[in-house]
mmCIF file of C-alpha atoms in Angstrom:
data_model
loop_
_atom_site.group_PDB
_atom_site.id
_atom_site.type_symbol
_atom_site.label_atom_id
_atom_site.label_comp_id
_atom_site.label_asym_id
_atom_site.label_seq_id
_atom_site.Cartn_x
_atom_site.Cartn_y
_atom_site.Cartn_z
ATOM 1 C CA MET Y 86 0.134 0.124 0.197
ATOM 2 C CA GLU Y 87 2.551 2.695 0.429
ATOM 3 C CA ALA Y 88 4.515 2.172 -2.185
ATOM 4 C CA TYR Y 89 0.860 2.112 -3.835
ATOM 5 C CA ILE Y 90 1.456 5.869 -2.315
ATOM 6 C CA LEU Y 91 4.176 7.026 -3.370
ATOM 7 C CA ASP Y 92 3.202 5.822 -7.260
ATOM 8 C CA TRP Y 93 0.253 8.563 -6.833
ATOM 9 C CA LEU Y 94 2.717 11.178 -5.871
ATOM 10 C CA ASN Y 95 5.009 10.722 -7.934
ATOM 11 C CA THR Y 96 2.207 11.053 -10.575
ATOM 12 C CA MET Y 97 0.453 13.945 -9.581
ATOM 13 C CA ILE Y 98 3.586 15.419 -8.054
ATOM 14 C CA ARG Y 99 6.351 15.302 -12.193
ATOM 15 C CA PHE Y 100 2.286 15.443 -13.660
ATOM 16 C CA ALA Y 101 1.794 19.040 -11.601
ATOM 17 C CA HIS Y 102 5.746 19.915 -11.936
ATOM 18 C CA PHE Y 103 5.865 19.547 -15.258
ATOM 19 C CA ILE Y 104 2.022 21.575 -16.377
ATOM 20 C CA THR Y 105 4.337 24.599 -14.200
ATOM 21 C CA GLY Y 106 7.476 24.018 -16.156
ATOM 22 C CA ILE Y 107 5.934 24.597 -18.561
ATOM 23 C CA ALA Y 108 4.031 27.788 -18.225
ATOM 24 C CA TRP Y 109 7.235 28.932 -16.734
ATOM 25 C CA ILE Y 110 9.670 28.276 -19.455
ATOM 26 C CA GLY Y 111 7.093 28.709 -22.362
ATOM 27 C CA ALA Y 112 7.307 32.322 -20.670
ATOM 28 C CA SER Y 113 10.572 33.184 -20.519
ATOM 29 C CA PHE Y 114 10.690 31.893 -24.261
ATOM 30 C CA TYR Y 115 8.638 34.049 -26.086
ATOM 31 C CA PHE Y 116 9.932 37.183 -23.396
ATOM 32 C CA ASN Y 117 13.426 36.858 -24.429
ATOM 33 C CA TRP Y 118 11.716 36.450 -27.881
ATOM 34 C CA LEU Y 119 10.188 39.561 -28.068
ATOM 35 C CA GLU Y 120 13.049 41.736 -26.821
ATOM 36 C CA ASN Y 121 14.987 40.007 -29.451
ATOM 37 C CA ASN Y 122 12.718 40.894 -32.116
ATOM 38 C CA LEU Y 123 11.603 44.380 -31.321
ATOM 39 C CA ASN Y 124 11.617 47.021 -33.858
ATOM 40 C CA ARG Y 125 13.247 49.074 -32.388
ATOM 41 C CA GLN Y 126 13.806 51.353 -35.257
ATOM 42 C CA ALA Y 127 13.670 55.169 -35.240
ATOM 43 C CA GLY Y 128 10.033 56.972 -35.337
ATOM 44 C CA GLN Y 129 9.232 55.491 -31.115
ATOM 45 C CA LYS Y 130 6.092 57.562 -30.065
ATOM 46 C CA GLU Y 131 7.207 59.513 -27.216
ATOM 47 C CA GLY Y 132 7.836 57.412 -24.578
ATOM 48 C CA ILE Y 133 8.298 53.396 -26.416
ATOM 49 C CA ALA Y 134 12.017 52.022 -26.294
ATOM 50 C CA GLY Y 135 10.029 49.238 -29.035
ATOM 51 C CA HIS Y 136 7.398 47.659 -30.690
ATOM 52 C CA LEU Y 137 5.897 44.573 -32.290
ATOM 53 C CA TRP Y 138 2.947 42.842 -34.682
ATOM 54 C CA ALA Y 139 2.394 39.636 -34.757
ATOM 55 C CA VAL Y 140 -1.113 36.935 -35.350
ATOM 56 C CA HIS Y 141 -1.531 34.062 -33.729
ATOM 57 C CA GLY Y 142 -4.329 32.597 -33.082
ATOM 58 C CA GLY Y 143 -6.822 34.339 -35.272
ATOM 59 C CA GLY Y 144 -6.197 37.878 -34.337
ATOM 60 C CA PHE Y 145 -3.107 40.728 -34.644
ATOM 61 C CA TYR Y 146 -1.579 41.776 -32.178
ATOM 62 C CA TYR Y 147 0.316 44.543 -31.351
ATOM 63 C CA LEU Y 148 3.254 44.847 -28.183
ATOM 64 C CA GLU Y 149 4.773 47.940 -27.081
ATOM 65 C CA LYS Y 150 7.683 48.076 -24.095
ATOM 66 C CA TYR Y 151 8.519 50.950 -22.997
ATOM 67 C CA LYS Y 152 11.284 53.374 -22.196
ATOM 68 C CA SER Y 153 10.707 53.590 -18.282
ATOM 69 C CA TYR Y 154 6.910 53.356 -17.610
ATOM 70 C CA PRO Y 155 3.577 54.601 -18.589
ATOM 71 C CA ASN Y 156 1.917 58.017 -17.325
ATOM 72 C CA GLU Y 157 -0.498 55.651 -15.164
ATOM 73 C CA LEU Y 158 -0.198 51.775 -14.058
ATOM 74 C CA PRO Y 159 -3.022 50.478 -15.392
ATOM 75 C CA LYS Y 160 -5.711 48.651 -13.502
ATOM 76 C CA GLU Y 161 -5.018 45.477 -14.680
ATOM 77 C CA LEU Y 162 -1.705 44.944 -14.655
ATOM 78 C CA HIS Y 163 0.200 40.561 -15.690
ATOM 79 C CA TRP Y 164 2.674 39.376 -13.460
ATOM 80 C CA PHE Y 165 5.202 36.550 -14.189
ATOM 81 C CA LYS Y 166 6.504 34.538 -10.783
ATOM 82 C CA TRP Y 167 3.689 31.647 -9.650
ATOM 83 C CA GLU Y 168 4.446 29.669 -12.409
ATOM 84 C CA ALA Y 169 8.322 29.742 -11.012
ATOM 85 C CA TYR Y 170 7.521 29.007 -7.580
ATOM 86 C CA PHE Y 171 5.214 26.382 -7.859
ATOM 87 C CA THR Y 172 7.822 24.643 -10.562
ATOM 88 C CA LEU Y 173 10.501 24.462 -7.256
ATOM 89 C CA ILE Y 174 7.466 23.772 -5.050
ATOM 90 C CA THR Y 175 6.494 20.555 -7.397
ATOM 91 C CA GLY Y 176 10.156 19.351 -7.742
ATOM 92 C CA PHE Y 177 10.915 20.357 -4.415
ATOM 93 C CA ALA Y 178 8.355 17.361 -3.014
ATOM 94 C CA LEU Y 179 9.711 15.257 -6.262
ATOM 95 C CA LEU Y 180 12.904 15.492 -4.756
ATOM 96 C CA VAL Y 181 11.550 14.192 -1.851
ATOM 97 C CA VAL Y 182 8.966 11.720 -2.543
ATOM 98 C CA ILE Y 183 12.270 10.140 -5.186
ATOM 99 C CA TYR Y 184 15.638 10.473 -3.815
ATOM 100 C CA TYR Y 185 15.444 11.653 0.433
ATOM 101 C CA TYR Y 186 12.335 9.135 0.615
ATOM 102 C CA ASN Y 187 14.376 6.194 -0.456
ATOM 103 C CA ALA Y 188 17.591 7.240 -0.358
ATOM 104 C CA ASN Y 189 19.013 4.140 0.333
ATOM 105 C CA SER Y 190 17.576 3.130 -3.533
ATOM 106 C CA TYR Y 191 17.789 6.341 -5.139
ATOM 107 C CA LEU Y 192 20.161 8.707 -4.032
ATOM 108 C CA LEU Y 193 23.045 6.893 -2.448
ATOM 109 C CA LEU Y 194 25.712 4.410 -4.223
ATOM 110 C CA PRO Y 195 25.589 0.874 -2.163
ATOM 111 C CA ASN Y 196 27.264 0.817 0.699
ATOM 112 C CA SER Y 197 28.136 4.462 0.975
ATOM 113 C CA SER Y 198 30.096 5.483 3.380
ATOM 114 C CA ILE Y 199 27.783 7.786 4.332
ATOM 115 C CA SER Y 200 23.760 7.656 5.536
ATOM 116 C CA ALA Y 201 21.000 8.460 4.182
ATOM 117 C CA ILE Y 202 20.169 11.781 6.706
ATOM 118 C CA THR Y 203 23.812 12.661 5.638
ATOM 119 C CA GLY Y 204 22.620 13.058 2.107
ATOM 120 C CA ILE Y 205 20.215 14.159 2.150
ATOM 121 C CA ALA Y 206 21.456 16.823 4.561
ATOM 122 C CA LEU Y 207 24.440 17.234 1.243
ATOM 123 C CA SER Y 208 21.417 17.538 -1.547
ATOM 124 C CA PHE Y 209 19.533 20.384 -0.099
ATOM 125 C CA PHE Y 210 23.263 22.212 1.362
ATOM 126 C CA GLY Y 211 23.800 21.171 -2.323
ATOM 127 C CA LEU Y 212 21.123 23.526 -3.508
ATOM 128 C CA VAL Y 213 21.879 26.734 -0.862
ATOM 129 C CA LEU Y 214 25.116 26.898 -1.869
ATOM 130 C CA GLY Y 215 24.829 26.762 -5.363
ATOM 131 C CA TRP Y 216 22.544 29.654 -4.765
ATOM 132 C CA LEU Y 217 24.368 31.729 -2.710
ATOM 133 C CA ILE Y 218 27.431 31.604 -5.203
ATOM 134 C CA TYR Y 219 25.567 32.357 -8.159
ATOM 135 C CA ASP Y 220 23.965 34.800 -6.355
ATOM 136 C CA SER Y 221 26.884 36.716 -5.730
ATOM 137 C CA LEU Y 222 28.674 36.355 -8.261
ATOM 138 C CA THR Y 223 25.927 38.729 -9.493
ATOM 139 C CA LYS Y 224 25.866 41.193 -7.015
ATOM 140 C CA THR Y 225 30.145 42.157 -8.078
ATOM 141 C CA ALA Y 226 31.744 44.124 -11.055
ATOM 142 C CA LEU Y 227 31.973 41.022 -12.550
ATOM 143 C CA VAL Y 228 28.117 40.906 -13.280
ATOM 144 C CA ASN Y 229 29.401 42.908 -17.410
ATOM 145 C CA LYS Y 230 31.507 39.924 -17.690
ATOM 146 C CA GLN Y 231 28.893 37.756 -18.255
ATOM 147 C CA ASN Y 232 31.695 35.621 -20.456
ATOM 148 C CA ILE Y 233 33.598 35.008 -17.345
ATOM 149 C CA ILE Y 234 30.709 34.266 -14.968
ATOM 150 C CA ALA Y 235 29.762 31.410 -17.083
ATOM 151 C CA LEU Y 236 32.672 29.404 -16.514
ATOM 152 C CA ILE Y 237 32.975 30.499 -13.202
ATOM 153 C CA MET Y 238 29.494 28.505 -13.019
ATOM 154 C CA LEU Y 239 30.944 25.897 -15.597
ATOM 155 C CA GLY Y 240 33.444 25.570 -12.737
ATOM 156 C CA VAL Y 241 30.811 25.210 -9.468
ATOM 157 C CA VAL Y 242 28.888 22.553 -11.872
ATOM 158 C CA ALA Y 243 31.603 20.678 -12.657
ATOM 159 C CA LEU Y 244 33.431 20.744 -7.980
ATOM 160 C CA PHE Y 245 29.346 20.328 -7.488
ATOM 161 C CA ALA Y 246 29.066 16.899 -9.452
ATOM 162 C CA LEU Y 247 32.961 15.466 -8.507
ATOM 163 C CA PHE Y 248 32.108 16.164 -4.924
ATOM 164 C CA TYR Y 249 28.726 14.428 -5.034
ATOM 165 C CA GLN Y 250 29.316 11.855 -7.427
ATOM 166 C CA GLN Y 251 31.620 10.353 -4.561
ATOM 167 C CA PHE Y 252 28.904 9.190 -2.536
ATOM 168 C CA PHE Y 253 24.791 9.363 -5.148
ATOM 169 C CA THR Y 254 25.107 7.022 -8.083
ATOM 170 C CA PRO Y 255 25.762 8.540 -11.201
ATOM 171 C CA ARG Y 256 21.534 9.584 -11.675
ATOM 172 C CA ALA Y 257 21.215 11.374 -8.897
ATOM 173 C CA VAL Y 258 24.608 13.098 -9.423
ATOM 174 C CA PHE Y 259 22.242 14.646 -12.536
ATOM 175 C CA ILE Y 260 19.128 15.590 -10.403
ATOM 176 C CA GLN Y 261 21.201 16.744 -8.066
ATOM 177 C CA ILE Y 262 22.813 19.722 -10.371
ATOM 178 C CA GLY Y 263 19.380 19.717 -12.651
ATOM 179 C CA ALA Y 264 17.955 20.777 -8.250
ATOM 180 C CA MET Y 265 20.948 23.387 -8.129
ATOM 181 C CA ILE Y 266 20.449 25.406 -11.208
ATOM 182 C CA GLY Y 267 16.515 25.336 -11.389
ATOM 183 C CA THR Y 268 16.921 26.658 -7.642
ATOM 184 C CA ILE Y 269 18.997 29.290 -9.050
ATOM 185 C CA MET Y 270 16.133 30.263 -11.576
ATOM 186 C CA VAL Y 271 13.401 30.331 -9.491
ATOM 187 C CA LEU Y 272 15.605 32.166 -6.770
ATOM 188 C CA ASN Y 273 16.146 34.656 -9.462
ATOM 189 C CA VAL Y 274 12.439 35.024 -9.582
ATOM 190 C CA PHE Y 275 11.885 35.373 -6.181
ATOM 191 C CA PHE Y 276 15.459 37.705 -4.694
ATOM 192 C CA VAL Y 277 15.487 39.858 -7.446
ATOM 193 C CA ILE Y 278 13.696 39.741 -10.690
ATOM 194 C CA ILE Y 279 9.959 40.323 -8.849
ATOM 195 C CA PRO Y 280 10.972 42.856 -6.847
ATOM 196 C CA SER Y 281 13.021 45.053 -9.234
ATOM 197 C CA GLN Y 282 9.218 45.130 -11.193
ATOM 198 C CA LYS Y 283 7.870 46.192 -7.850
ATOM 199 C CA GLN Y 284 10.755 48.846 -7.744
ATOM 200 C CA LEU Y 285 9.478 49.506 -10.988
ATOM 201 C CA VAL Y 286 5.470 49.814 -10.198
ATOM 202 C CA LYS Y 287 6.167 51.928 -7.845
ATOM 203 C CA ALA Y 288 8.627 54.083 -9.544
ATOM 204 C CA CYS Y 289 5.673 54.347 -11.997
ATOM 205 C CA VAL Y 290 3.219 55.345 -8.841
ATOM 206 C CA ASP Y 291 5.209 57.911 -7.719
ATOM 207 C CA LYS Y 292 6.262 58.980 -11.484
ATOM 208 C CA ALA Y 293 10.890 58.774 -9.182
ATOM 209 C CA ASP Y 294 13.736 58.024 -11.487
ATOM 210 C CA ILE Y 295 14.177 54.713 -12.835
ATOM 211 C CA GLY Y 296 17.736 54.210 -12.302
ATOM 212 C CA ASN Y 297 19.638 51.958 -15.198
ATOM 213 C CA ASP Y 298 21.289 49.439 -12.641
ATOM 214 C CA LEU Y 299 17.285 48.465 -11.426
ATOM 215 C CA VAL Y 300 16.086 47.837 -15.142
ATOM 216 C CA PHE Y 301 19.776 46.709 -15.289
ATOM 217 C CA LYS Y 302 20.113 43.943 -12.528
ATOM 218 C CA GLY Y 303 16.414 42.195 -13.266
ATOM 219 C CA TYR Y 304 17.819 42.730 -17.155
ATOM 220 C CA ILE Y 305 20.089 40.033 -15.980
ATOM 221 C CA ARG Y 306 19.287 37.805 -14.135
ATOM 222 C CA SER Y 307 16.257 37.133 -16.109
ATOM 223 C CA ARG Y 308 19.066 36.320 -19.799
ATOM 224 C CA ASN Y 309 21.098 35.135 -17.291
ATOM 225 C CA ASN Y 310 17.724 31.878 -16.492
ATOM 226 C CA ASN Y 311 17.312 31.727 -20.542
ATOM 227 C CA TYR Y 312 20.846 30.360 -20.525
ATOM 228 C CA PHE Y 313 20.187 28.009 -17.566
ATOM 229 C CA THR Y 314 16.642 26.806 -19.012
ATOM 230 C CA LEU Y 315 18.346 24.218 -22.112
ATOM 231 C CA PRO Y 316 20.781 22.464 -19.223
ATOM 232 C CA VAL Y 317 18.426 22.718 -16.572
ATOM 233 C CA LEU Y 318 15.881 20.844 -19.504
ATOM 234 C CA PHE Y 319 18.200 18.558 -21.419
ATOM 235 C CA ILE Y 320 20.554 17.255 -17.618
ATOM 236 C CA MET Y 321 16.595 16.241 -16.018
ATOM 237 C CA LEU Y 322 15.277 14.687 -19.282
ATOM 238 C CA SER Y 323 19.158 12.960 -19.003
ATOM 239 C CA GLY Y 324 18.489 11.379 -15.858
ATOM 240 C CA HIS Y 325 16.479 9.021 -17.770
ATOM 241 C CA PHE Y 326 18.649 7.714 -20.289
ATOM 242 C CA PRO Y 327 21.498 5.883 -18.849
ATOM 243 C CA MET Y 328 23.912 6.127 -21.464
ATOM 244 C CA PHE Y 329 24.129 9.512 -20.173
ATOM 245 C CA TYR Y 330 24.904 8.264 -16.754
ATOM 246 C CA SER Y 331 26.753 5.324 -16.839
ATOM 247 C CA ASN Y 332 30.021 3.802 -17.207
ATOM 248 C CA VAL Y 333 30.692 7.845 -17.668
ATOM 249 C CA ASN Y 334 32.172 10.216 -15.019
ATOM 250 C CA PRO Y 335 28.768 12.119 -14.439
ATOM 251 C CA ALA Y 336 31.254 15.138 -14.170
ATOM 252 C CA LEU Y 337 32.626 15.401 -16.744
ATOM 253 C CA MET Y 338 29.139 14.291 -18.888
ATOM 254 C CA LEU Y 339 27.638 17.270 -16.754
ATOM 255 C CA VAL Y 340 30.328 20.305 -18.194
ATOM 256 C CA LEU Y 341 29.441 18.689 -21.688
ATOM 257 C CA ILE Y 342 25.672 19.216 -21.576
ATOM 258 C CA PHE Y 343 26.659 22.156 -20.394
ATOM 259 C CA ILE Y 344 28.843 23.574 -22.683
ATOM 260 C CA THR Y 345 26.109 22.607 -25.430
ATOM 261 C CA THR Y 346 22.782 22.937 -24.068
ATOM 262 C CA VAL Y 347 24.311 26.912 -23.523
ATOM 263 C CA LEU Y 348 25.316 26.772 -27.115
ATOM 264 C CA ILE Y 349 22.531 26.248 -29.142
ATOM 265 C CA ARG Y 350 20.074 29.003 -26.761
ATOM 266 C CA HIS Y 351 23.413 30.987 -27.677
ATOM 267 C CA TYR Y 352 22.894 30.561 -30.776
ATOM 268 C CA PHE Y 353 18.939 31.277 -30.682
ATOM 269 C CA ASN Y 354 19.474 34.934 -28.903
ATOM 270 C CA LEU Y 355 22.361 36.129 -31.536
ATOM 271 C CA LYS Y 356 20.012 35.207 -34.634
ATOM 272 C CA GLY Y 357 17.313 36.161 -32.794
ATOM 273 C CA GLU Y 358 18.654 39.630 -32.363
ATOM 274 C CA GLY Y 359 20.498 39.847 -35.576
ATOM 275 C CA LYS Y 360 24.258 39.364 -35.091
ATOM 276 C CA LYS Y 361 26.951 37.516 -36.290
ATOM 277 C CA GLY Y 362 28.517 34.298 -35.216
ATOM 278 C CA THR Y 363 25.705 32.163 -35.143
ATOM 279 C CA SER Y 364 27.170 30.315 -38.358
ATOM 280 C CA LEU Y 365 31.038 28.917 -35.638
ATOM 281 C CA VAL Y 366 28.070 28.593 -32.562
ATOM 282 C CA LEU Y 367 26.016 26.524 -34.237
ATOM 283 C CA ALA Y 368 29.737 24.518 -35.782
ATOM 284 C CA LEU Y 369 30.644 24.136 -32.377
ATOM 285 C CA VAL Y 370 27.155 22.817 -31.277
ATOM 286 C CA VAL Y 371 26.763 18.989 -33.759
ATOM 287 C CA ILE Y 372 31.014 19.391 -32.875
ATOM 288 C CA LEU Y 373 29.818 18.437 -29.293
ATOM 289 C CA THR Y 374 26.788 15.989 -30.571
ATOM 290 C CA ALA Y 375 28.265 14.835 -32.971
ATOM 291 C CA SER Y 376 31.605 13.836 -30.235
ATOM 292 C CA VAL Y 377 29.329 12.402 -27.262
ATOM 293 C CA PHE Y 378 27.118 10.459 -29.373
ATOM 294 C CA TYR Y 379 30.239 8.956 -30.048
ATOM 295 C CA ALA Y 380 31.610 8.053 -27.222
ATOM 296 C CA LEU Y 381 28.557 6.788 -25.115
ATOM 297 C CA MET Y 382 28.586 4.809 -28.330
ATOM 298 C CA PRO Y 383 28.267 0.661 -26.608
ATOM 299 C CA GLN Y 384 30.575 -1.557 -28.099
ATOM 300 C CA LYS Y 385 29.112 -4.861 -28.232
ATOM 301 C CA ARG Y 386 30.283 -7.923 -26.740
ATOM 302 C CA VAL Y 387 31.778 -11.077 -29.059
ATOM 303 C CA LEU Y 388 31.069 -14.394 -27.764
ATOM 304 C CA SER Y 389 34.732 -15.745 -26.575
ATOM 305 C CA GLU Y 390 35.290 -19.256 -28.982
ATOM 306 C CA ASN Y 391 36.565 -20.273 -25.421
ATOM 307 C CA ALA Y 392 33.344 -19.128 -23.981
ATOM 308 C CA LYS Y 393 31.751 -22.219 -21.287
ATOM 309 C CA VAL Y 394 27.995 -22.575 -22.592
ATOM 310 C CA VAL Y 395 25.973 -20.428 -20.423
ATOM 311 C CA GLU Y 396 22.514 -22.882 -19.626
ATOM 312 C CA TYR Y 397 19.648 -20.764 -18.957
ATOM 313 C CA GLU Y 398 18.827 -22.903 -15.418
ATOM 314 C CA LYS Y 399 21.763 -19.903 -14.265
ATOM 315 C CA ILE Y 400 20.534 -17.285 -16.307
ATOM 316 C CA ALA Y 401 16.957 -17.047 -14.873
ATOM 317 C CA THR Y 402 19.228 -18.240 -11.185
ATOM 318 C CA ILE Y 403 20.248 -14.286 -11.961
ATOM 319 C CA ILE Y 404 17.315 -12.667 -13.734
ATOM 320 C CA GLU Y 405 15.591 -14.347 -10.972
ATOM 321 C CA LYS Y 406 18.174 -12.577 -7.836
ATOM 322 C CA ARG Y 407 19.270 -9.476 -10.001
ATOM 323 C CA CYS Y 408 16.261 -8.265 -11.247
ATOM 324 C CA ALA Y 409 13.066 -9.702 -11.089
ATOM 325 C CA THR Y 410 12.864 -8.272 -7.907
ATOM 326 C CA CYS Y 411 11.526 -5.191 -9.079
ATOM 327 C CA HIS Y 412 11.085 -6.535 -12.823
ATOM 328 C CA SER Y 413 7.862 -9.566 -12.387
ATOM 329 C CA SER Y 414 4.467 -8.664 -11.904
ATOM 330 C CA ASN Y 415 4.611 -8.767 -8.530
ATOM 331 C CA PRO Y 416 7.599 -7.577 -7.526
ATOM 332 C CA ARG Y 417 9.415 -7.646 -3.634
ATOM 333 C CA ASP Y 418 11.379 -4.376 -3.732
ATOM 334 C CA GLU Y 419 9.345 -2.082 -1.246
ATOM 335 C CA SER Y 420 9.982 0.784 -3.822
ATOM 336 C CA PHE Y 421 7.291 -1.022 -6.016
ATOM 337 C CA SER Y 422 4.206 -1.511 -6.191
ATOM 338 C CA VAL Y 423 3.626 -2.512 -10.008
ATOM 339 C CA ALA Y 424 7.780 -3.681 -11.933
ATOM 340 C CA PRO Y 425 8.736 -0.370 -13.399
ATOM 341 C CA SER Y 426 7.377 0.612 -16.996
ATOM 342 C CA GLY Y 427 5.571 -2.741 -17.247
ATOM 343 C CA PHE Y 428 8.716 -4.073 -17.578
ATOM 344 C CA ILE Y 429 8.391 -7.959 -16.580
ATOM 345 C CA LEU Y 430 10.746 -10.582 -17.268
ATOM 346 C CA ASP Y 431 8.759 -13.443 -14.850
ATOM 347 C CA THR Y 432 9.013 -16.220 -16.955
ATOM 348 C CA LYS Y 433 11.473 -16.828 -20.094
ATOM 349 C CA GLU Y 434 9.413 -16.501 -23.127
ATOM 350 C CA GLN Y 435 9.677 -12.282 -21.639
ATOM 351 C CA ILE Y 436 13.311 -12.980 -20.793
ATOM 352 C CA ILE Y 437 14.134 -13.271 -24.492
ATOM 353 C CA ASN Y 438 11.333 -11.293 -25.977
ATOM 354 C CA ALA Y 439 13.192 -8.475 -23.918
ATOM 355 C CA LYS Y 440 16.994 -9.585 -24.741
ATOM 356 C CA ASP Y 441 18.230 -6.081 -26.256
ATOM 357 C CA ALA Y 442 16.671 -4.431 -23.779
ATOM 358 C CA ILE Y 443 18.555 -6.330 -20.915
ATOM 359 C CA TYR Y 444 22.120 -6.043 -22.838
ATOM 360 C CA SER Y 445 21.891 -2.464 -23.301
ATOM 361 C CA ARG Y 446 20.124 -1.483 -20.296
ATOM 362 C CA THR Y 447 22.968 -4.666 -17.557
ATOM 363 C CA ILE Y 448 25.508 -5.253 -19.679
ATOM 364 C CA ALA Y 449 26.668 -1.993 -22.469
ATOM 365 C CA SER Y 450 26.158 0.560 -19.792
ATOM 366 C CA ALA Y 451 25.492 -1.562 -16.611
ATOM 367 C CA SER Y 452 22.816 0.673 -15.437
ATOM 368 C CA MET Y 453 20.294 -2.044 -14.382
ATOM 369 C CA PRO Y 454 20.109 -3.150 -11.872
ATOM 370 C CA LEU Y 455 19.628 0.625 -10.731
ATOM 371 C CA ALA Y 456 22.217 1.591 -8.232
ATOM 372 C CA ASN Y 457 23.443 -2.462 -8.697
ATOM 373 C CA LYS Y 458 21.116 -2.871 -5.602
ATOM 374 C CA THR Y 459 20.888 -6.393 -6.137
ATOM 375 C CA ASN Y 460 24.858 -6.416 -6.391
ATOM 376 C CA MET Y 461 24.454 -8.495 -9.040
ATOM 377 C CA THR Y 462 28.776 -9.191 -9.804
ATOM 378 C CA ASP Y 463 30.913 -8.936 -12.877
ATOM 379 C CA GLU Y 464 31.176 -12.717 -13.208
ATOM 380 C CA GLU Y 465 26.954 -12.569 -13.573
ATOM 381 C CA ARG Y 466 27.687 -9.807 -15.994
ATOM 382 C CA THR Y 467 30.059 -12.430 -18.263
ATOM 383 C CA ASN Y 468 27.621 -15.020 -18.324
ATOM 384 C CA LEU Y 469 24.559 -13.330 -18.868
ATOM 385 C CA ALA Y 470 26.082 -11.695 -21.304
ATOM 386 C CA ASN Y 471 27.169 -14.861 -22.703
ATOM 387 C CA TRP Y 472 24.205 -15.769 -23.549
ATOM 388 C CA LEU Y 473 22.925 -13.005 -24.886
ATOM 389 C CA ILE Y 474 25.355 -13.407 -27.789
ATOM 390 C CA SER Y 475 24.294 -16.796 -27.880
ATOM 391 C CA LEU Y 476 21.137 -15.738 -28.862
ATOM 392 C CA SER Y 477 22.145 -13.717 -31.383
ATOM 393 C CA LYS Y 478 23.460 -16.286 -32.964
ATOM 394 C CA GLU Y 479 21.528 -18.220 -32.818
ATOM 395 C CA LYS Y 480 19.359 -16.069 -35.191
#
């Protein structure tokens, strides 16, 4: 019953996180696109910095951006903040339900030298420390040198990943770094962007001057969030694909993901602003992506001529002890009420039909069993590999 309730919590919270994340990131993408595409040519109306015409959903839209603020504060003024706040709330709830509640299964490496409570504390501490480091950087003179801040944050990601991979499962390292970046984005909204907008509204009411610092502060944090978006999205998604974190150094892979996705975002920003350099950025993205593709390409094992024939009975025992604890019609692992992804290995026919998936997860990437919770040995993997390869040869 407990696993069933957790499954429902996981589903509902994940669904809410997905919806609020779409709303927030969609708004972020739209406003950055809007900023990049405003018509700022001479001849604007007084007080207007730029305008834009658009057609969508069967109608024409006309938008204007003020240089400072309108003569009178509108009665209805739309704010964009709750999407970000609820993305953080639901994201942290997911972290608790999946990784903190089942810390020994999902968060910590098997036979970890630290306790579950210590692991959870380290994870939460990282969320806070990541924000403090970033926030401190952007309050220095370096805020005017965004390239340097980007390089420093890349180093921060690498150092945190190197630290966490000493204690956390590779997948948990990915989720931790993604959660840290996501937290920075939301706290940018809460502590800087929204307060700056409130000061802007107050200035409109009081008819006061707006300093350049106020406008720049909100702009730069919003721009940073724009660059953080693709890394955090890809990190969260890649956590579901073991090829990105198994049999590779998680810290190195996260650095490559960070660089590649930031370059993708930079390409679209340059293109939107009509600036040069898009071809070079695109070429770098292609080279990095191709390099990662080649590096992660699984090496197909070849059955040795001297390899012993492995009987199915031996394989059935391995599957029963190491895999079917979760992947069964009646999982014995307390973390699951049903087999993950509906992947069941109760019969010989089911095992044979799933031979490619079994090879990919237990041999090529060694991502299963999850965090090797059931302690599958190298000898068992070799026997399983030989049996699976022999199956392919029989065709």
